[in-house]
Structures are given as structure tokens and as C-alpha cells.
Amino acid sequence: MAGTTTDAARARATAGGANRWVVLVVLCVSLLLVALDATVLHVAVPSVTEDLRPSATALLWIVDAYPLVCAALLILFGTLGDRVGRRRVLLLGYGIFGLASAVAALAGSAELLIVARALLGVGGAMIMPATLSILRAVFPDRRERATAIGVWTATAAIGAATGPVLGGFLVQHFWWGSVFLINIPLMALILPLGRRLLPESKGGADGPWDVLGALTAAAGVITLVLGVKRLGAGHGLFDLFTLAPLCAGTALIVLFVRRQKRRRHPLVDMRMFARPTFSTSVGCIVLAMLALVGLELIAVQYLQLVLGLSPLETGLRLLPLTFAAMAAGATGSYTLRRLGPRTMVGCGFALTAAAVLLLVLMGQHDRPLLLTSAFIVLGFGLQTTLFGAYESMLSEAPADCAGGAAAIGETSYQLGAGMGIALLGSVMNAAYAPGLASVPGVPTEASAGAANSLGEAYDIADRLGGPAGAALRGAAQHSFVHGLHVTLLVSAGLLVLGALAALRLPRVMECGAQHSELAPGLPEQRTEPHLRVPAAAGVPAAEAAGSGPGGH
């Protein structure tokens, strides 16, 4: 009976080996959905502000509730997928994502929109680690996996950069809620495709699922970021409601790490971080997103509020970044083989830092050629960095830890993005507000209100009118550009740190025998994954069960 089953598996592998590329297409559409929603709201922020009138803190929560909730729950749902099946969790995530999109589109208050964005984060946390874990399971060969990761990361870049273009078009022709409705037809397409084509896979499910550990990690991330957000809103470090969440979040994360070290069957084996390549790759992902995501939000506001571009024009200005990222993803596998992880990631950081410094030359007047050149270098450099870091991280992790590695990588990405918004937003606010402290002819109360944001400064200037209104508008624009320059310099500094960190990565890409050795003290891992492939999918069982790091 066992021999018959094995022969049947081999027959399916021989007949349907090419279908792993069809699986990649489905996974990339899933990722496109999540990446699109991360940035599609950015160009709609002015419209949301005008319609819902959120406070400055509420506006920040509207923007980053999605990535922060997603980051907090990635470990929980990533490990749940290891237990009950990643395909099952992925399909449930699709349903939650679609429901949350409908709620967000019809939200009539800032509070309801924040809740809907948080629910979108829940759906995203179910989708993201599952796509990366399934990708690794069906691409055991490192060369093929590098190509697949190139397509995967390029898809993420396309989604993130297309979001503002699509969002700008929808906001200009409909209303801001339409940026969420676009998820509904994608859901209608991807749900039946996912049910038919995606393989079911499970990780090593030894021992009980550590629910308490997963909840501790989620609570730690959310609480820590809450404290950082209060710092970003201008509250002092020693303010009770700032210091308490910072300390509580740090304590919860330390508790989670200690708990995982003690458990026989941890959610995430922290000894993976003993591998320099793994820990460095994770750090590079955090630094890249920390430096750039908050900057992107500020740049969108600059294009619309300082240069006066429409939402659609703003999205079109970001297209060169998309095309450059696509080129970097398409050539990433070749570049990695030629240069090796160390040079590839280091050069990616250096290119991105150069592009950020080039943007410092932007002022209150439009310079389209300079802006386009900087965006091209920015897109290519960022995508090169993320490609090299993700590929190195996945290939370095032991085969049976693929689910945990995927969750760590995605948590790093999302946490870096959310913290970047808080950190660079804080830098921007600190540099912007002093310039409006005392504007000649403008009442003190009006100046204080204008210091909250450039959009609010414009509203107050319009109400004041006359010379006072013009003076306030001019001062606000000047202060915003100054704040943008300071933020760019801080971002460039973070990118330089990333380039230095990349020096710990390997010089060459090892494509021979896959890593089977473990870090000192790691328990021996099983190399036979629990991978069940539906007949319709035709994913090669023999290849998916590879003993290298691609097999999970």
C-alpha cells in the first residue's frame, strides 16, 4: 500500500511539476491584494481628513492600524497555519479581508474606519506568512526559489507603488471609500482559484500550539508601538501614558523570547537568530522599511499639498519607482548569483540612501526630472535590498522552521513599516512645528492649530484670509519642506546603518548542498514535510518534499 502511494506521488510529480509556477501566480495575486491595501489609502488621506475630520492621532491610526495589527498577529496566524494547514488559514484570511474592505468603504466615522483597518490587518496577517511558506514548500531548489522570490518581491513592489496610482484615480473620480471596494472583485477572483489550485501544507506540528506565547507576542508588539506612537504625537518620554506602554511592551516581548527558549516545542525557535545570516537579514528588512515607509507617506503629502498635484497626478509621479522595483525583482536572481548576498544588499542600501539624499534638493517648486531620477534609483535600490535579505533569510532557516522564518520576516517588514511611520512622523512633526510658533499677523491660537499638520494649516489660512492667511500658508509650506529635508537626512542615516549591517552577510550565494546543519543547540529537524497537494493543483509531491531549505 505504501509503495502504491509513493508511486502515485511520483507520477503526479512527473506529470504536474510545472504547476508550481501556477501556484506562484496565485500566491502573488494574494500578496498583491495585501500590498495594494498598504498604500492605496495614502493619496486618499486629504479626502479622508476633509470628510471625517479625524484628529492628528486618529489620522495616524487610520493609516498605520493596518500594518501594526498585521505585524502583531503574524506569528499567531503563521504558527496556526503550521498546525491546521496554511491553505485553510489563507482562504479564511481572504474572507476576512473582503468583509473588512466593505466596512472600511462605508465607514462614516474615523473610529469605524480605524476598526475596519485593524480588521484588514487581521486578514493580512493570515495571508502573508502563508504565501511565503507555501512558496518555499513548492520551490525546494534554491535557484528556482530565488527566481520565485524575485517575482514575489516584485509583486509586492507593484502593489505598494500601484496603490497610490489606483487610489488617486478612484479618489479623483469617485470618493475615498472606493479605494477599499477594489478588494471585492479581487476576492471574488482569488477565492475560487485558491480553493482549486493551492496545495495544503503543514509544518512540524509536534507538541501543543503555544496560544499564550502567540498572544504575548501580539500584545507586546501592539503595546510597544502604542508608546512609540505617543512619542510620535509629541508626548514626552516620561509622560505616564507614553512610558507605561513602552515598558510594558518591552517586558512582554522579553517574556515571549524567554518563554520560547524554555519550551520544548516553541512557536519560534529563537536559536535561529544564532545564525548571523538569518539575524542580519531580519535586521536589514527592519531598517529598510523603517527608513522608507514613513517617508513615503510624507512624500505623498508633499506632492499634493506643496506642489499642488491631484491624487491621480501624485500616483503617476510614483510610477517610475514601480517600474524600477519591477526591474530589480526581475533581475534579482541573476544579481544575487553574480554579486552574492553581502554585495547585493549593501549596494541596495547605498543606492537607496543616495536617492534619499538626492530628494533633499527638492524645494517648494516642482522639479520633475530630479524627482523622477530619485524615484527610479529609490525603487531599484529598495527592491534589491529586500530581495537579497528575504532570500538569504529563507534559505538560511532550517527546513522545518520555514513557517516560523516566514512569520519573522513578515513581522519584521510590517513592524518596520509601522514603526517607520511613527518614527519619521515624529521627526517630521518636531521639525515642522517650530516654524509656525510665531507668524507675523497670525493669532497665537491659529498658529498652534496650524502646527498640527500642513492640511490643517491650509484650512486655518483660508479662514483667516488676507495678508495673515497668505503669511500662514507661506510659513507652513516653508516649515513642511524644512521638516521633509530633516526627515530625509534621518532616513539616509538609517539606510547607511543598513549598508554597514549587510557586511555580516555571506559573500557568495551557496547553491550546492542546501543547509542541513543547525545552529549550535538546535534540535534535529525533520525533513519530511506534511504537504498534501490536491489533484487539481498538480504540485510535485517529490519536489515539495525536498530535504533542503525549500522543503518544509
Coordinates of C-alpha atoms in Angstrom, one line a residue:
M1 CA 0.0 0.0 0.0
A2 CA 2.8 2.4 0.9
G3 CA 4.6 1.5 -2.4
T4 CA 1.5 2.3 -4.4
T5 CA 1.1 5.6 -2.6
T6 CA 4.7 6.5 -3.3
D7 CA 4.4 5.5 -7.0
A8 CA 1.3 7.6 -7.3
A9 CA 3.0 10.6 -5.7
R10 CA 5.9 10.3 -8.1
A11 CA 3.6 10.0 -11.1
R12 CA 1.8 13.3 -10.0
A13 CA 5.2 14.9 -9.5
T14 CA 6.4 14.0 -13.0
A15 CA 3.1 15.0 -14.7
G16 CA 2.5 18.3 -12.9
G17 CA 5.8 19.7 -12.0
A18 CA 5.3 22.9 -13.9
N19 CA 2.2 23.7 -11.9
R20 CA 4.3 25.1 -9.1
W21 CA 4.6 28.2 -11.3
V22 CA 0.8 28.4 -11.4
V23 CA 0.8 28.2 -7.6
L24 CA 3.3 31.1 -7.6
V25 CA 0.8 33.2 -9.7
V26 CA -2.0 32.6 -7.2
L27 CA 0.3 33.4 -4.3
C28 CA 1.4 36.6 -6.0
V29 CA -2.2 37.7 -6.6
S30 CA -2.7 37.2 -2.8
L31 CA 0.3 39.3 -2.0
L32 CA -0.8 42.0 -4.5
L33 CA -4.0 42.3 -2.6
V34 CA -2.2 42.9 0.8
A35 CA 0.5 45.2 -0.6
L36 CA -2.0 47.3 -2.5
D37 CA -4.1 47.9 0.6
A38 CA -0.9 49.1 2.5
T39 CA -0.5 52.2 0.3
V40 CA -3.8 52.7 -1.6
L41 CA -5.0 54.9 1.2
H42 CA -2.0 57.3 1.2
V43 CA -3.3 59.5 -1.6
A44 CA -6.8 59.5 -0.1
V45 CA -5.6 60.9 3.3
P46 CA -6.5 64.5 2.4
S47 CA -10.0 63.4 1.3
V48 CA -10.5 61.3 4.4
T49 CA -9.3 64.3 6.5
E50 CA -11.8 66.6 4.8
D51 CA -14.7 64.1 5.1
L52 CA -14.3 62.5 8.5
R53 CA -12.3 65.3 10.3
P54 CA -10.1 63.0 12.4
S55 CA -7.7 64.3 15.0
A56 CA -4.0 64.1 14.2
T57 CA -3.7 61.0 16.3
A58 CA -6.8 59.4 14.8
L59 CA -5.4 60.1 11.3
L60 CA -2.1 58.3 12.2
W61 CA -4.2 55.3 13.4
I62 CA -6.2 55.2 10.2
V63 CA -3.0 55.0 8.2
D64 CA -1.0 52.5 10.3
A65 CA -3.6 50.4 12.2
Y66 CA -3.4 48.0 9.3
P67 CA 0.4 47.3 9.2
L68 CA 0.6 47.3 13.0
V69 CA -2.2 44.9 13.7
C70 CA -0.9 42.7 10.8
A71 CA 2.6 42.7 12.4
A72 CA 1.3 41.8 15.8
L73 CA -0.7 38.8 14.6
L74 CA 1.7 37.3 12.0
I75 CA 3.4 34.9 14.5
L76 CA 0.0 33.8 15.8
F77 CA -1.5 33.0 12.4
G78 CA 1.8 31.8 10.9
T79 CA 2.1 29.1 13.6
L80 CA -1.7 28.4 13.4
G81 CA -1.2 27.6 9.7
D82 CA 1.6 25.2 10.6
R83 CA -1.0 23.3 12.8
V84 CA -4.2 23.4 10.8
G85 CA -2.9 24.0 7.3
R86 CA -1.7 27.1 5.6
R87 CA -4.2 27.0 2.7
R88 CA -7.1 26.8 5.2
V89 CA -5.8 29.9 7.1
L90 CA -5.1 31.7 3.8
L91 CA -8.7 31.2 2.5
L92 CA -10.1 32.4 5.8
G93 CA -7.9 35.4 5.5
Y94 CA -9.4 36.2 2.1
G95 CA -12.9 36.2 3.6
I96 CA -12.0 38.5 6.5
F97 CA -10.1 40.8 4.1
G98 CA -13.1 41.1 1.9
L99 CA -15.5 41.8 4.8
A100 CA -13.2 44.4 6.3
S101 CA -12.9 46.2 2.9
A102 CA -16.6 46.6 2.7
V103 CA -16.8 48.0 6.2
A104 CA -13.9 50.4 5.5
A105 CA -15.5 51.7 2.3
L106 CA -18.8 52.5 4.0
A107 CA -17.3 53.9 7.3
G108 CA -19.0 57.1 8.4
S109 CA -16.6 58.0 11.2
A110 CA -12.9 57.9 11.9
E111 CA -13.4 55.3 14.7
L112 CA -15.2 52.9 12.5
L113 CA -12.5 53.3 9.8
I114 CA -9.8 52.5 12.3
V115 CA -11.6 49.3 13.4
A116 CA -12.0 48.3 9.7
R117 CA -8.3 48.9 9.0
A118 CA -7.4 46.8 12.1
L119 CA -9.7 44.0 10.7
L120 CA -7.9 44.3 7.4
G121 CA -4.7 43.8 9.4
V122 CA -6.1 40.5 10.8
G123 CA -6.8 39.3 7.3
G124 CA -3.4 40.4 6.1
A125 CA -1.7 38.5 9.0
M126 CA -3.5 35.3 7.8
I127 CA -2.5 35.8 4.2
M128 CA 1.2 37.0 4.2
P129 CA 3.1 34.2 6.1
A130 CA 1.0 31.5 4.3
T131 CA 2.1 32.8 0.9
L132 CA 5.8 32.8 1.8
S133 CA 5.6 29.4 3.5
I134 CA 3.8 27.7 0.6
L135 CA 6.2 29.3 -1.9
R136 CA 9.1 27.8 0.0
A137 CA 7.4 24.4 0.1
V138 CA 6.9 24.2 -3.6
F139 CA 10.3 25.6 -4.6
P140 CA 12.9 23.4 -2.8
D141 CA 15.7 24.3 -5.3
R142 CA 17.4 27.5 -4.3
R143 CA 17.9 28.8 -7.8
E144 CA 14.3 28.3 -8.7
R145 CA 13.3 29.7 -5.3
A146 CA 15.4 32.8 -5.9
T147 CA 13.5 33.4 -9.2
A148 CA 10.2 32.8 -7.4
I149 CA 11.1 35.2 -4.6
G150 CA 12.1 37.8 -7.3
V151 CA 8.6 37.5 -8.7
W152 CA 7.1 37.6 -5.2
T153 CA 9.0 40.7 -4.1
A154 CA 8.4 42.5 -7.5
T155 CA 4.7 41.8 -6.9
A156 CA 4.9 43.4 -3.5
A157 CA 6.6 46.5 -5.0
I158 CA 4.0 46.6 -7.8
G159 CA 1.2 46.5 -5.3
A160 CA 2.7 49.1 -3.0
A161 CA 3.5 51.5 -5.8
T162 CA 0.4 50.9 -7.9
G163 CA -1.7 51.6 -4.8
P164 CA -1.3 55.4 -5.0
V165 CA -2.0 55.5 -8.8
L166 CA -5.1 53.4 -8.4
G167 CA -6.1 55.3 -5.3
G168 CA -5.6 58.6 -6.9
F169 CA -7.7 57.7 -9.9
L170 CA -10.5 56.4 -7.7
V171 CA -10.5 59.4 -5.3
Q172 CA -10.5 61.8 -8.2
H173 CA -13.4 60.2 -10.0
F174 CA -15.4 58.7 -7.1
W175 CA -14.9 59.0 -3.3
W176 CA -12.2 57.9 -0.8
G177 CA -14.2 54.7 0.2
S178 CA -13.8 53.4 -3.4
V179 CA -10.1 52.6 -2.6
F180 CA -11.3 49.8 -0.4
L181 CA -14.0 48.5 -2.8
I182 CA -11.4 47.4 -5.3
N183 CA -10.6 44.5 -3.0
I184 CA -14.0 42.9 -3.5
P185 CA -13.6 41.8 -7.2
L186 CA -10.1 40.6 -6.3
M187 CA -11.6 38.5 -3.6
A188 CA -14.2 37.1 -6.0
L189 CA -11.3 36.0 -8.3
I190 CA -8.8 34.7 -5.8
L191 CA -11.1 32.6 -3.5
P192 CA -12.2 30.0 -6.1
L193 CA -8.7 30.0 -7.6
G194 CA -7.1 29.4 -4.2
R195 CA -9.5 26.6 -3.3
R196 CA -8.8 24.8 -6.6
L197 CA -5.0 25.4 -7.1
L198 CA -3.2 25.9 -3.9
P199 CA -1.6 23.0 -2.1
E200 CA -2.4 22.3 1.5
S201 CA 0.8 22.3 3.6
K202 CA 1.6 22.0 7.3
G203 CA 4.8 22.5 9.2
G204 CA 6.2 20.5 12.1
A205 CA 3.3 20.2 14.4
D206 CA 5.0 18.4 17.3
G207 CA 3.7 19.4 20.8
P208 CA 0.9 21.8 21.7
W209 CA 0.4 25.1 20.0
D210 CA 1.6 27.8 22.3
V211 CA -1.5 30.1 22.2
L212 CA -0.4 32.0 25.3
G213 CA 3.0 32.7 23.7
A214 CA 1.4 33.9 20.4
L215 CA -0.9 36.3 22.4
T216 CA 2.0 37.5 24.4
A217 CA 3.9 38.4 21.3
A218 CA 0.9 40.2 19.8
A219 CA 0.2 42.2 23.0
G220 CA 3.9 43.1 23.2
V221 CA 4.1 44.5 19.7
I222 CA 0.9 46.4 19.9
T223 CA 1.7 47.9 23.4
L224 CA 5.2 48.9 22.4
V225 CA 4.1 50.6 19.2
L226 CA 1.4 52.4 21.2
G227 CA 4.1 54.0 23.2
V228 CA 6.1 54.9 20.1
K229 CA 3.1 56.4 18.6
R230 CA 2.6 58.7 21.6
L231 CA 6.2 59.8 21.2
G232 CA 5.5 60.5 17.6
A233 CA 2.5 62.6 18.5
G234 CA 4.7 64.9 20.6
H235 CA 4.2 63.4 24.1
G236 CA 7.3 63.3 26.4
L237 CA 9.2 60.2 27.1
F238 CA 8.4 60.4 30.8
D239 CA 4.7 61.0 30.3
L240 CA 2.8 58.2 32.1
F241 CA 0.8 57.1 29.1
T242 CA 3.9 57.0 27.0
L243 CA 6.4 55.4 29.4
A244 CA 3.9 52.7 30.6
P245 CA 3.2 51.2 27.2
L246 CA 6.9 51.4 26.2
C247 CA 7.9 49.5 29.4
A248 CA 5.0 47.0 29.2
G249 CA 5.6 46.2 25.5
T250 CA 9.3 45.7 26.1
A251 CA 8.6 43.4 29.1
L252 CA 6.1 41.3 27.1
I253 CA 8.5 40.8 24.2
V254 CA 11.2 39.8 26.6
L255 CA 8.8 37.4 28.3
F256 CA 7.9 35.9 24.9
V257 CA 11.5 35.3 24.0
R258 CA 12.3 33.7 27.3
R259 CA 9.2 31.5 27.1
Q260 CA 10.2 30.3 23.6
K261 CA 13.7 29.5 24.8
R262 CA 12.3 27.3 27.6
R263 CA 9.7 25.4 25.7
R264 CA 10.5 22.1 24.1
H265 CA 8.3 22.9 21.1
P266 CA 8.4 26.7 20.7
L267 CA 6.4 28.7 18.3
V268 CA 9.6 30.3 17.0
D269 CA 13.0 28.8 17.8
M270 CA 15.0 31.8 18.9
R271 CA 18.2 29.9 18.3
M272 CA 17.7 30.6 14.6
F273 CA 19.0 34.1 15.5
A274 CA 22.3 32.5 16.4
R275 CA 22.9 32.2 12.6
P276 CA 24.5 35.6 11.6
T277 CA 22.9 35.4 8.1
F278 CA 19.4 35.0 9.5
S279 CA 19.6 37.7 12.1
T280 CA 21.3 40.1 9.8
S281 CA 18.7 39.6 7.1
V282 CA 15.9 40.3 9.5
G283 CA 17.7 43.4 10.7
C284 CA 18.1 44.6 7.2
I285 CA 14.4 44.2 6.4
V286 CA 13.5 46.2 9.5
L287 CA 15.9 49.0 8.7
A288 CA 14.8 49.3 5.1
M289 CA 11.2 49.6 6.0
L290 CA 11.9 51.8 9.0
A291 CA 13.7 54.3 6.8
L292 CA 11.3 54.4 3.9
V293 CA 7.6 53.7 4.6
G294 CA 7.0 56.8 6.8
L295 CA 9.0 58.8 4.3
E296 CA 6.6 57.6 1.5
L297 CA 3.6 59.0 3.4
I298 CA 5.3 62.3 3.9
A299 CA 6.3 62.4 0.2
V300 CA 2.7 61.9 -0.9
Q301 CA 1.7 64.9 1.2
Y302 CA 4.5 66.9 -0.3
L303 CA 3.4 66.2 -3.8
Q304 CA -0.2 67.0 -3.1
L305 CA -0.1 69.8 -0.6
V306 CA 3.2 71.6 -1.5
L307 CA 3.3 71.0 -5.3
G308 CA -0.4 71.1 -5.6
L309 CA -0.7 67.8 -7.7
S310 CA -4.0 66.0 -7.9
P311 CA -4.3 62.5 -6.3
L312 CA -4.0 60.9 -9.8
E313 CA -1.0 63.0 -10.7
T314 CA 0.6 62.0 -7.4
G315 CA 0.1 58.4 -8.2
L316 CA 1.6 58.8 -11.7
R317 CA 4.6 60.5 -10.3
L318 CA 5.3 57.4 -8.3
L319 CA 5.2 55.1 -11.3
P320 CA 8.9 55.3 -12.1
L321 CA 9.5 53.8 -8.6
T322 CA 7.2 50.9 -9.6
F323 CA 9.0 50.1 -12.9
A324 CA 12.4 50.3 -11.2
A325 CA 11.3 47.9 -8.5
M326 CA 9.9 45.5 -11.1
A327 CA 13.3 45.6 -12.9
A328 CA 15.1 44.9 -9.7
G329 CA 12.8 42.0 -8.9
A330 CA 13.0 40.5 -12.4
T331 CA 16.9 40.6 -12.4
G332 CA 17.3 39.8 -8.6
S333 CA 18.1 36.1 -9.0
Y334 CA 20.8 36.8 -11.6
T335 CA 22.2 39.7 -9.5
L336 CA 22.3 37.6 -6.3
R337 CA 24.2 34.8 -8.1
R338 CA 26.7 37.3 -9.6
L339 CA 27.3 39.5 -6.6
G340 CA 26.4 37.4 -3.6
P341 CA 24.1 38.5 -0.7
R342 CA 26.6 40.8 1.0
T343 CA 27.3 43.0 -2.0
M344 CA 23.8 42.9 -3.3
V345 CA 22.1 44.0 0.0
G346 CA 24.9 46.6 0.8
C347 CA 24.7 48.1 -2.7
G348 CA 20.9 48.2 -2.5
F349 CA 21.1 50.2 0.8
A350 CA 23.7 52.5 -0.7
L351 CA 21.6 53.2 -3.8
T352 CA 18.6 53.9 -1.7
A353 CA 20.5 56.3 0.6
A354 CA 21.8 58.1 -2.5
A355 CA 18.3 58.5 -3.8
V356 CA 17.0 59.8 -0.5
L357 CA 19.8 62.4 -0.3
L358 CA 19.0 63.4 -3.9
L359 CA 15.5 64.3 -2.8
V360 CA 16.9 66.8 -0.3
L361 CA 17.3 69.1 -3.4
M362 CA 13.5 69.3 -3.7
G363 CA 12.0 72.6 -2.5
Q364 CA 8.7 74.4 -2.8
H365 CA 8.8 74.3 -6.6
D366 CA 8.3 71.3 -8.8
R367 CA 11.5 69.7 -10.3
P368 CA 10.0 66.7 -12.2
L369 CA 13.3 65.4 -13.7
L370 CA 15.0 65.4 -10.3
L371 CA 12.0 63.7 -8.7
T372 CA 11.8 61.0 -11.4
S373 CA 15.5 60.2 -11.2
A374 CA 15.4 59.9 -7.5
F375 CA 12.4 57.6 -7.6
I376 CA 14.0 55.3 -10.1
V377 CA 17.1 54.9 -8.0
L378 CA 15.0 54.6 -4.9
G379 CA 12.8 51.8 -6.3
F380 CA 15.7 49.8 -7.7
G381 CA 17.8 50.1 -4.6
L382 CA 15.0 49.2 -2.2
Q383 CA 13.8 46.2 -4.2
T384 CA 17.4 45.0 -4.5
T385 CA 17.8 45.2 -0.7
L386 CA 14.6 43.4 0.1
F387 CA 15.2 40.7 -2.4
G388 CA 18.7 39.8 -1.1
A389 CA 17.5 40.0 2.6
Y390 CA 14.4 37.8 2.1
E391 CA 16.2 35.2 0.0
S392 CA 19.1 34.9 2.5
M393 CA 16.7 34.7 5.4
L394 CA 14.5 31.9 3.9
S395 CA 17.5 29.9 2.7
E396 CA 19.4 30.1 6.0
A397 CA 16.5 28.9 8.2
P398 CA 16.4 25.2 8.8
A399 CA 13.8 23.3 6.6
D400 CA 11.4 22.5 9.4
C401 CA 11.4 26.2 10.7
A402 CA 10.2 27.7 7.4
G403 CA 6.8 28.7 8.8
G404 CA 8.5 30.5 11.8
A405 CA 11.0 32.1 9.5
A406 CA 8.3 33.4 7.2
A407 CA 6.4 34.9 10.1
I408 CA 9.6 36.5 11.5
G409 CA 10.3 38.0 8.0
E410 CA 6.8 39.4 7.5
T411 CA 6.7 40.6 11.1
S412 CA 10.0 42.5 10.5
Y413 CA 8.6 44.0 7.3
Q414 CA 5.3 45.1 8.9
L415 CA 6.8 46.2 12.2
G416 CA 9.5 48.2 10.4
A417 CA 6.8 49.9 8.3
G418 CA 4.6 50.8 11.3
M419 CA 7.5 52.0 13.4
G420 CA 8.8 54.0 10.5
I421 CA 5.6 55.9 10.2
A422 CA 5.7 56.7 13.9
L423 CA 9.5 57.5 14.0
L424 CA 9.7 59.6 10.8
G425 CA 6.3 61.2 11.6
S426 CA 7.8 62.2 14.9
V427 CA 10.9 63.7 13.3
M428 CA 8.7 65.5 10.8
N429 CA 6.4 67.0 13.5
A430 CA 9.4 68.1 15.6
A431 CA 11.0 69.9 12.6
Y432 CA 7.7 71.3 11.2
A433 CA 6.0 72.8 14.3
P434 CA 8.6 75.3 15.5
G435 CA 8.4 77.3 12.2
L436 CA 4.8 78.1 13.0
A437 CA 5.3 79.2 16.6
S438 CA 5.0 82.9 15.8
V439 CA 3.9 84.0 12.3
P440 CA 3.6 87.8 12.0
G441 CA 0.0 88.9 11.9
V442 CA -1.4 85.5 12.8
P443 CA -3.1 84.9 16.2
T444 CA -1.3 82.6 18.6
E445 CA -4.3 80.1 18.6
A446 CA -4.3 79.9 14.8
S447 CA -0.5 79.3 14.8
A448 CA -0.9 76.5 17.3
G449 CA -3.6 74.8 15.2
A450 CA -1.5 75.2 12.1
A451 CA 1.4 73.4 13.8
N452 CA -0.6 70.1 13.8
S453 CA -0.4 69.4 10.1
L454 CA 0.0 71.2 6.8
G455 CA -3.5 70.4 5.8
E456 CA -4.9 72.0 8.9
A457 CA -2.6 75.0 8.3
Y458 CA -4.2 75.5 4.9
D459 CA -7.7 75.3 6.4
I460 CA -6.8 77.9 9.0
A461 CA -5.1 80.1 6.4
D462 CA -8.2 80.0 4.2
R463 CA -10.4 81.0 7.1
L464 CA -8.1 83.9 8.1
G465 CA -7.8 85.2 4.5
G466 CA -5.9 88.4 3.6
P467 CA -2.3 89.0 4.4
A468 CA -2.4 86.9 7.6
G469 CA -3.7 83.9 5.7
A470 CA -1.1 84.2 3.0
A471 CA 1.7 84.6 5.6
L472 CA 0.5 81.5 7.4
R473 CA 0.2 79.5 4.2
G474 CA 3.7 80.5 3.2
A475 CA 5.2 79.8 6.6
A476 CA 3.5 76.4 6.7
Q477 CA 4.9 75.4 3.3
H478 CA 8.4 76.5 4.2
S479 CA 8.3 74.6 7.5
F480 CA 7.0 71.5 5.8
V481 CA 9.8 71.5 3.3
H482 CA 12.3 72.0 6.1
G483 CA 10.8 69.1 8.0
L484 CA 10.9 67.0 4.9
H485 CA 14.6 67.7 4.5
V486 CA 15.4 66.8 8.1
T487 CA 13.3 63.6 7.7
L488 CA 15.2 62.7 4.6
L489 CA 18.6 63.1 6.3
V490 CA 17.4 60.8 9.2
S491 CA 16.2 58.3 6.7
A492 CA 19.5 58.3 4.9
G493 CA 21.3 57.7 8.2
L494 CA 19.2 54.6 8.8
L495 CA 20.0 53.3 5.3
V496 CA 23.7 53.8 5.9
L497 CA 23.3 51.7 9.1
G498 CA 21.7 49.0 7.0
A499 CA 24.6 49.0 4.5
L500 CA 27.0 48.5 7.4
A501 CA 24.9 45.7 8.8
A502 CA 24.9 43.9 5.4
L503 CA 28.7 43.3 5.8
R504 CA 27.8 40.4 8.1
L505 CA 26.0 38.5 5.2
P506 CA 27.8 35.8 3.2
R507 CA 29.9 36.8 0.2
V508 CA 28.5 34.2 -2.2
M509 CA 25.2 32.5 -2.8
E510 CA 25.6 28.8 -1.9
C511 CA 23.5 26.8 -4.5
G512 CA 25.0 23.4 -3.9
A513 CA 24.1 21.3 -0.9
Q514 CA 21.4 23.0 1.0
H515 CA 21.9 23.9 4.6
S516 CA 21.2 20.9 6.8
E517 CA 23.4 21.8 9.7
L518 CA 21.7 23.6 12.5
A519 CA 22.9 26.3 14.8
P520 CA 24.6 25.1 18.0
G521 CA 22.0 23.6 20.3
L522 CA 19.2 23.5 17.7
P523 CA 17.3 20.2 17.9
E524 CA 17.4 17.9 14.9
Q525 CA 14.7 18.8 12.4
R526 CA 12.6 16.6 10.3
T527 CA 13.0 17.0 6.6
E528 CA 9.7 15.3 5.5
P529 CA 7.0 18.0 5.5
H530 CA 3.3 17.4 5.9
L531 CA 2.3 18.5 2.4
R532 CA -0.9 17.4 0.8
V533 CA -1.5 18.5 -2.8
P534 CA -5.0 18.5 -4.2
A535 CA -5.3 16.6 -7.5
A536 CA -6.3 19.8 -9.3
A537 CA -3.1 21.6 -8.2
G538 CA -0.7 19.0 -9.5
V539 CA 2.2 20.4 -7.4
P540 CA 5.1 17.9 -7.5
A541 CA 5.0 16.0 -4.2
A542 CA 8.5 14.8 -4.6
E543 CA 9.9 18.3 -5.2
A544 CA 7.7 19.8 -2.5
A545 CA 9.1 17.3 0.0
G546 CA 12.7 18.2 -0.8
S547 CA 15.1 17.9 2.1
G548 CA 16.7 21.2 1.5
P549 CA 15.5 24.5 3.0
G550 CA 12.8 24.7 0.3
G551 CA 11.0 21.7 1.7
H552 CA 9.0 22.4 4.8

